[in-house]
C-alpha cells in the first residue's frame, strides 16, 4: 500500500507505534493515544495526527483497538507478508548485519523482512554462506534479484563502488535501499534511499556532548 | 559549544554540510547556498536558515567562505578536537562497528571521533583487543570512562541489558549514546540518545517498496 505526499517523518514513526502495539498486545484490547504516545516517545496529538493520515482508526474516549491498528499498520508498511531483502558487500559490517537480520527474523515471527541473498566481488566469498544465506557474485544481481522478488537492499560496500552497486540493484527492481556507504546515492524518483551513515550519526551526536539541554 | 532550542533536524544536517565543505575545500574558496544545498540534498533556503541559527556566515552574492564555515561547523559540533568514545557489547555487530570506526579514524584526519575503550561481560573477551582497542569488563565502566574522558558511546548489547549498560555509562559521565539495541532508553535530560535500530529502519523502508512516489 502507498499514500501520496505523506512525509518521511510520519512514516518513520509508524514502526515505533507498531512495536508498542506488539508490546501491549494480549495485555490490553485498546490503547489511548496518550499511552501509545508515552510508550513511543511521541506527543499524543502527534500520534493522532500521524494515524489520521491513513484513516479513522480511533474511537473517541476508547482509543485504538490494538489488534486492528496493528494489522492496519502492517498493511501500510508492507509488513503483512514476507519481504525479501538483499545485502551487497559482505565485509565485516555486512557480515554482522546479515547475521543480525537473520537472528531477528528467526526469533521474531512479526519481523517479516527476510534476507535471502548476499552479493560480493571477492571470488573467495562467492559460493559460500552466512548462516544459510548464499553469497553471489555482484554480476549475478540482474538474475538473482528478480528471481527472488527482492525489492529491499542493504548496501555496505566501500564508498567508491556504492553508486555502481546501487545502479545494478535499481535496474534489477530494488525499490528501497539502506545505505551504509558514506556517499549520497543517485536513484530514480520511485526508489527510496535511507542513509545509515554511522560517521554522520556520531558527528551529529558529538553536538550534544557539551550541550546544556533543558 | 551548544545552543539552546535548536531542533535535532537542524543538527542532523550540519555533518552533511561539513562533508560537502570537505569535498570542495581546496577547489573552491567560496560556496553558494545553492551549490551547498545541491550537494547536500537540501533546499538552498533551508541551508541559509540552518546556518543562520549559529551566526552570519554568508555574504550576499558571494556565499560562504569554505574554510571559515568548515571551522565554525567543527566548533559547533564539538569536532574541533579529538573526542573519545566507548562501545559496550562486543558481539559481531559491536566488533564490526569498532573496526569500522577505527578505520575511519585512521584514514580520515578530519574524523576526530576516536574509539578508545570497549566493554563486554564475557570473561574470555576481557583483556583482549579489537585492532588496538582494549576490551574491559563492564564493571570497569565507572573507572575507565572518566579516566579516558569518554563522553560519547555506542551501545550494541542485547535489549534486556541495554538500560543497565546505559545507566552505567551515564553515571560515569557519558553525554551522548548511539543505541543499536531495539529498546527505548531512559536517560536524564542532559543526555542525548540516537536510536540506530536497524529493524525499525528496515520496517520504515518497507513502506516505500510499493509506493508510487512523485
Short mmCIF file of N, CA and C in Angstrom, two decimals, chain B residues 26-126:
data_model
loop_
_atom_site.label_atom_id
_atom_site.label_comp_id
_atom_site.label_asym_id
_atom_site.label_seq_id
_atom_site.Cartn_x
_atom_site.Cartn_y
_atom_site.Cartn_z
N UNK B 26 39.82 23.42 -1.06
CA UNK B 26 41.00 23.35 -1.93
C UNK B 26 40.64 23.57 -3.39
N UNK B 27 39.37 23.29 -3.73
CA UNK B 27 38.92 23.51 -5.11
C UNK B 27 38.24 24.87 -5.26
N UNK B 28 37.45 25.23 -4.23
CA UNK B 28 36.73 26.50 -4.27
C UNK B 28 36.93 27.22 -2.94
N UNK B 29 37.09 28.54 -3.00
CA UNK B 29 37.25 29.33 -1.77
C UNK B 29 35.90 29.64 -1.15
N UNK B 30 34.89 29.84 -2.03
CA UNK B 30 33.54 30.15 -1.56
C UNK B 30 32.54 29.15 -2.14
N UNK B 31 31.43 28.99 -1.43
CA UNK B 31 30.36 28.13 -1.94
C UNK B 31 29.01 28.83 -1.70
N UNK B 32 28.15 28.79 -2.71
CA UNK B 32 26.82 29.40 -2.57
C UNK B 32 25.90 28.45 -1.81
N UNK B 33 24.83 29.00 -1.23
CA UNK B 33 23.86 28.13 -0.55
C UNK B 33 23.20 27.19 -1.57
N UNK B 34 23.13 27.65 -2.81
CA UNK B 34 22.56 26.82 -3.87
C UNK B 34 23.42 25.56 -4.10
N UNK B 35 24.73 25.81 -4.25
CA UNK B 35 25.66 24.69 -4.50
C UNK B 35 25.77 23.77 -3.28
N UNK B 36 25.87 24.40 -2.10
CA UNK B 36 25.95 23.61 -0.87
C UNK B 36 24.69 22.75 -0.70
N UNK B 37 23.54 23.37 -0.95
CA UNK B 37 22.27 22.65 -0.84
C UNK B 37 22.17 21.52 -1.85
N UNK B 38 22.59 21.79 -3.07
CA UNK B 38 22.50 20.78 -4.13
C UNK B 38 23.32 19.55 -3.76
N UNK B 39 24.54 19.80 -3.29
CA UNK B 39 25.41 18.68 -2.95
C UNK B 39 24.95 17.95 -1.69
N UNK B 40 24.28 18.67 -0.79
CA UNK B 40 23.83 18.06 0.47
C UNK B 40 22.43 17.46 0.35
N UNK B 41 21.75 17.78 -0.75
CA UNK B 41 20.38 17.30 -0.92
C UNK B 41 19.38 18.08 -0.06
N UNK B 42 19.63 19.38 0.10
CA UNK B 42 18.81 20.24 0.95
C UNK B 42 18.47 21.51 0.15
N UNK B 43 17.25 22.04 0.30
CA UNK B 43 16.88 23.28 -0.41
C UNK B 43 17.77 24.44 0.04
N UNK B 44 18.19 25.32 -0.90
CA UNK B 44 19.08 26.43 -0.55
C UNK B 44 18.52 27.31 0.57
N UNK B 45 17.21 27.54 0.57
CA UNK B 45 16.62 28.39 1.62
C UNK B 45 16.78 27.73 3.00
N UNK B 46 16.70 26.42 3.03
CA UNK B 46 16.86 25.70 4.30
C UNK B 46 18.31 25.72 4.76
N UNK B 47 19.25 25.63 3.81
CA UNK B 47 20.67 25.76 4.14
C UNK B 47 20.92 27.09 4.84
N UNK B 48 20.40 28.17 4.24
CA UNK B 48 20.61 29.51 4.82
C UNK B 48 19.97 29.62 6.20
N UNK B 49 18.77 29.05 6.33
CA UNK B 49 18.05 29.09 7.61
C UNK B 49 18.80 28.28 8.69
N UNK B 50 19.26 27.11 8.31
CA UNK B 50 20.00 26.26 9.26
C UNK B 50 21.23 26.99 9.79
N UNK B 51 22.01 27.56 8.86
CA UNK B 51 23.28 28.17 9.27
C UNK B 51 23.06 29.48 10.03
N UNK B 52 21.95 30.15 9.73
CA UNK B 52 21.66 31.43 10.40
C UNK B 52 21.42 31.25 11.90
N UNK B 53 21.08 30.04 12.32
CA UNK B 53 20.92 29.77 13.76
C UNK B 53 22.20 30.07 14.53
N UNK B 54 23.33 29.91 13.87
CA UNK B 54 24.61 29.94 14.57
C UNK B 54 25.41 31.22 14.33
N UNK B 55 24.92 32.09 13.45
CA UNK B 55 25.64 33.33 13.18
C UNK B 55 25.46 33.74 11.72
N UNK B 56 26.10 34.86 11.37
CA UNK B 56 26.03 35.32 9.97
C UNK B 56 27.27 34.85 9.24
N UNK B 57 27.18 33.69 8.62
CA UNK B 57 28.36 33.10 7.99
C UNK B 57 28.49 33.49 6.52
N UNK B 58 27.37 33.82 5.86
CA UNK B 58 27.40 34.05 4.42
C UNK B 58 27.45 35.52 4.06
N UNK B 59 27.88 35.77 2.81
CA UNK B 59 27.86 37.15 2.30
C UNK B 59 27.00 37.18 1.05
N UNK B 60 26.11 38.17 1.02
CA UNK B 60 25.20 38.34 -0.12
C UNK B 60 25.98 38.33 -1.45
N UNK B 61 25.58 37.48 -2.38
CA UNK B 61 26.19 37.46 -3.71
C UNK B 61 27.52 36.72 -3.79
N UNK B 62 28.07 36.34 -2.64
CA UNK B 62 29.38 35.66 -2.61
C UNK B 62 29.21 34.23 -2.11
N UNK B 63 28.39 34.08 -1.09
CA UNK B 63 28.19 32.77 -0.50
C UNK B 63 29.01 32.62 0.77
N UNK B 64 29.38 31.38 1.07
CA UNK B 64 30.10 31.08 2.30
C UNK B 64 31.57 30.84 2.01
N UNK B 65 32.43 31.35 2.86
CA UNK B 65 33.86 31.03 2.81
C UNK B 65 34.01 29.58 3.27
N UNK B 66 34.54 28.73 2.41
CA UNK B 66 34.55 27.29 2.67
C UNK B 66 35.31 26.94 3.95
N UNK B 67 36.53 27.46 4.05
CA UNK B 67 37.34 27.10 5.22
C UNK B 67 36.79 27.66 6.52
N UNK B 68 36.30 28.89 6.45
CA UNK B 68 35.74 29.51 7.64
C UNK B 68 34.50 28.75 8.12
N UNK B 69 33.60 28.45 7.18
CA UNK B 69 32.38 27.74 7.56
C UNK B 69 32.70 26.34 8.10
N UNK B 70 33.68 25.70 7.49
CA UNK B 70 34.11 24.38 7.96
C UNK B 70 34.60 24.46 9.41
N UNK B 71 35.45 25.45 9.68
CA UNK B 71 35.95 25.62 11.05
C UNK B 71 34.81 25.88 12.03
N UNK B 72 33.89 26.75 11.63
CA UNK B 72 32.76 27.08 12.51
C UNK B 72 31.90 25.84 12.78
N UNK B 73 31.60 25.08 11.73
CA UNK B 73 30.77 23.89 11.92
C UNK B 73 31.46 22.87 12.82
N UNK B 74 32.76 22.76 12.66
CA UNK B 74 33.51 21.82 13.52
C UNK B 74 33.43 22.25 14.98
N UNK B 75 33.51 23.55 15.23
CA UNK B 75 33.38 24.03 16.61
C UNK B 75 31.97 23.75 17.16
N UNK B 76 30.97 24.07 16.34
CA UNK B 76 29.57 23.88 16.76
C UNK B 76 29.32 22.42 17.12
N UNK B 77 29.88 21.51 16.33
CA UNK B 77 29.65 20.07 16.52
C UNK B 77 30.63 19.42 17.50
N UNK B 78 31.46 20.23 18.16
CA UNK B 78 32.48 19.69 19.07
C UNK B 78 33.46 18.75 18.36
N UNK B 79 33.69 19.03 17.07
CA UNK B 79 34.59 18.19 16.29
C UNK B 79 35.91 18.90 16.00
N UNK B 80 36.18 19.97 16.77
CA UNK B 80 37.42 20.71 16.55
C UNK B 80 38.58 20.13 17.36
N UNK B 81 38.28 19.11 18.18
CA UNK B 81 39.37 18.43 18.87
C UNK B 81 38.99 16.95 19.06
N UNK B 82 39.98 16.07 19.30
CA UNK B 82 39.66 14.64 19.41
C UNK B 82 38.63 14.38 20.50
N UNK B 83 37.73 13.44 20.20
CA UNK B 83 36.62 13.13 21.08
C UNK B 83 36.69 11.63 21.37
N UNK B 84 36.72 11.28 22.65
CA UNK B 84 36.88 9.87 23.00
C UNK B 84 35.54 9.15 23.12
N UNK B 85 35.49 7.96 22.56
CA UNK B 85 34.24 7.20 22.52
C UNK B 85 34.48 5.79 23.07
N UNK B 86 33.41 5.23 23.66
CA UNK B 86 33.42 3.83 24.12
C UNK B 86 32.36 3.05 23.34
N UNK B 87 32.49 1.73 23.37
CA UNK B 87 31.46 0.86 22.78
C UNK B 87 31.21 -0.27 23.77
N UNK B 88 29.93 -0.52 24.08
CA UNK B 88 29.58 -1.59 25.02
C UNK B 88 28.85 -2.70 24.27
N UNK B 89 29.41 -3.91 24.35
CA UNK B 89 28.79 -5.06 23.69
C UNK B 89 29.56 -5.48 22.45
N UNK B 90 30.61 -6.29 22.64
CA UNK B 90 31.48 -6.64 21.52
C UNK B 90 31.03 -7.97 20.89
N UNK B 91 29.77 -8.04 20.49
CA UNK B 91 29.28 -9.15 19.67
C UNK B 91 29.68 -8.92 18.22
N UNK B 92 29.04 -9.60 17.28
CA UNK B 92 29.50 -9.44 15.90
C UNK B 92 29.23 -8.03 15.38
N UNK B 93 28.09 -7.45 15.75
CA UNK B 93 27.82 -6.07 15.30
C UNK B 93 28.78 -5.08 15.98
N UNK B 94 28.96 -5.22 17.29
CA UNK B 94 29.86 -4.34 18.02
C UNK B 94 31.28 -4.42 17.50
N UNK B 95 31.72 -5.64 17.21
CA UNK B 95 33.05 -5.86 16.67
C UNK B 95 33.21 -5.17 15.31
N UNK B 96 32.22 -5.33 14.45
CA UNK B 96 32.27 -4.71 13.11
C UNK B 96 32.27 -3.18 13.23
N UNK B 97 31.45 -2.65 14.12
CA UNK B 97 31.39 -1.19 14.29
C UNK B 97 32.70 -0.65 14.84
N UNK B 98 33.32 -1.40 15.75
CA UNK B 98 34.60 -0.99 16.32
C UNK B 98 35.65 -0.89 15.21
N UNK B 99 35.70 -1.90 14.37
CA UNK B 99 36.69 -1.89 13.29
C UNK B 99 36.40 -0.78 12.29
N UNK B 100 35.12 -0.61 11.97
CA UNK B 100 34.67 0.44 11.04
C UNK B 100 35.11 1.82 11.54
N UNK B 101 34.88 2.06 12.84
CA UNK B 101 35.21 3.36 13.40
C UNK B 101 36.71 3.60 13.39
N UNK B 102 37.48 2.58 13.76
CA UNK B 102 38.93 2.74 13.80
C UNK B 102 39.50 3.00 12.41
N UNK B 103 39.02 2.28 11.41
CA UNK B 103 39.47 2.50 10.03
C UNK B 103 39.22 3.94 9.62
N UNK B 104 37.99 4.38 9.89
CA UNK B 104 37.59 5.73 9.51
C UNK B 104 38.49 6.76 10.19
N UNK B 105 38.75 6.50 11.49
CA UNK B 105 39.58 7.43 12.26
C UNK B 105 41.01 7.47 11.71
N UNK B 106 41.52 6.32 11.33
CA UNK B 106 42.90 6.25 10.84
C UNK B 106 43.06 6.85 9.44
N UNK B 107 42.04 6.65 8.61
CA UNK B 107 42.13 7.08 7.21
C UNK B 107 41.85 8.56 7.02
N UNK B 108 40.97 9.11 7.88
CA UNK B 108 40.45 10.45 7.65
C UNK B 108 40.87 11.39 8.78
N UNK B 109 41.85 12.28 8.53
CA UNK B 109 42.35 13.16 9.60
C UNK B 109 41.27 14.11 10.13
N UNK B 110 40.18 14.28 9.34
CA UNK B 110 39.12 15.19 9.80
C UNK B 110 38.07 14.46 10.63
N UNK B 111 38.18 13.14 10.73
CA UNK B 111 37.23 12.39 11.56
C UNK B 111 37.84 12.25 12.95
N UNK B 112 37.34 13.06 13.88
CA UNK B 112 38.02 13.23 15.16
C UNK B 112 37.46 12.35 16.28
N UNK B 113 36.50 11.49 15.95
CA UNK B 113 35.89 10.66 16.99
C UNK B 113 36.68 9.35 17.11
N UNK B 114 37.32 9.19 18.26
CA UNK B 114 38.26 8.08 18.44
C UNK B 114 37.73 7.07 19.45
N UNK B 115 37.57 5.84 19.00
CA UNK B 115 37.15 4.77 19.89
C UNK B 115 38.34 4.37 20.77
N UNK B 116 38.20 4.51 22.08
CA UNK B 116 39.35 4.24 22.96
C UNK B 116 39.11 3.09 23.95
N UNK B 117 37.84 2.66 24.10
CA UNK B 117 37.58 1.57 25.05
C UNK B 117 36.37 0.75 24.61
N UNK B 118 36.48 -0.56 24.80
CA UNK B 118 35.37 -1.47 24.54
C UNK B 118 35.01 -2.15 25.86
N UNK B 119 33.73 -2.49 26.01
CA UNK B 119 33.30 -3.17 27.24
C UNK B 119 32.43 -4.38 26.88
N UNK B 120 32.62 -5.46 27.63
CA UNK B 120 31.77 -6.64 27.43
C UNK B 120 31.67 -7.39 28.77
N UNK B 121 30.71 -8.32 28.85
CA UNK B 121 30.56 -9.12 30.07
C UNK B 121 31.32 -10.44 29.98
N UNK B 122 31.65 -10.87 28.77
CA UNK B 122 32.26 -12.20 28.59
C UNK B 122 33.71 -12.21 29.10
N UNK B 123 34.01 -13.08 30.10
CA UNK B 123 35.38 -13.12 30.66
C UNK B 123 36.43 -13.43 29.58
N UNK B 124 36.06 -14.24 28.58
CA UNK B 124 37.06 -14.61 27.56
C UNK B 124 37.40 -13.45 26.62
N UNK B 125 36.56 -12.42 26.59
CA UNK B 125 36.85 -11.24 25.76
C UNK B 125 37.67 -10.20 26.53
N UNK B 126 37.38 -10.10 27.84
CA UNK B 126 38.03 -9.07 28.65
C UNK B 126 39.56 -9.28 28.65
#
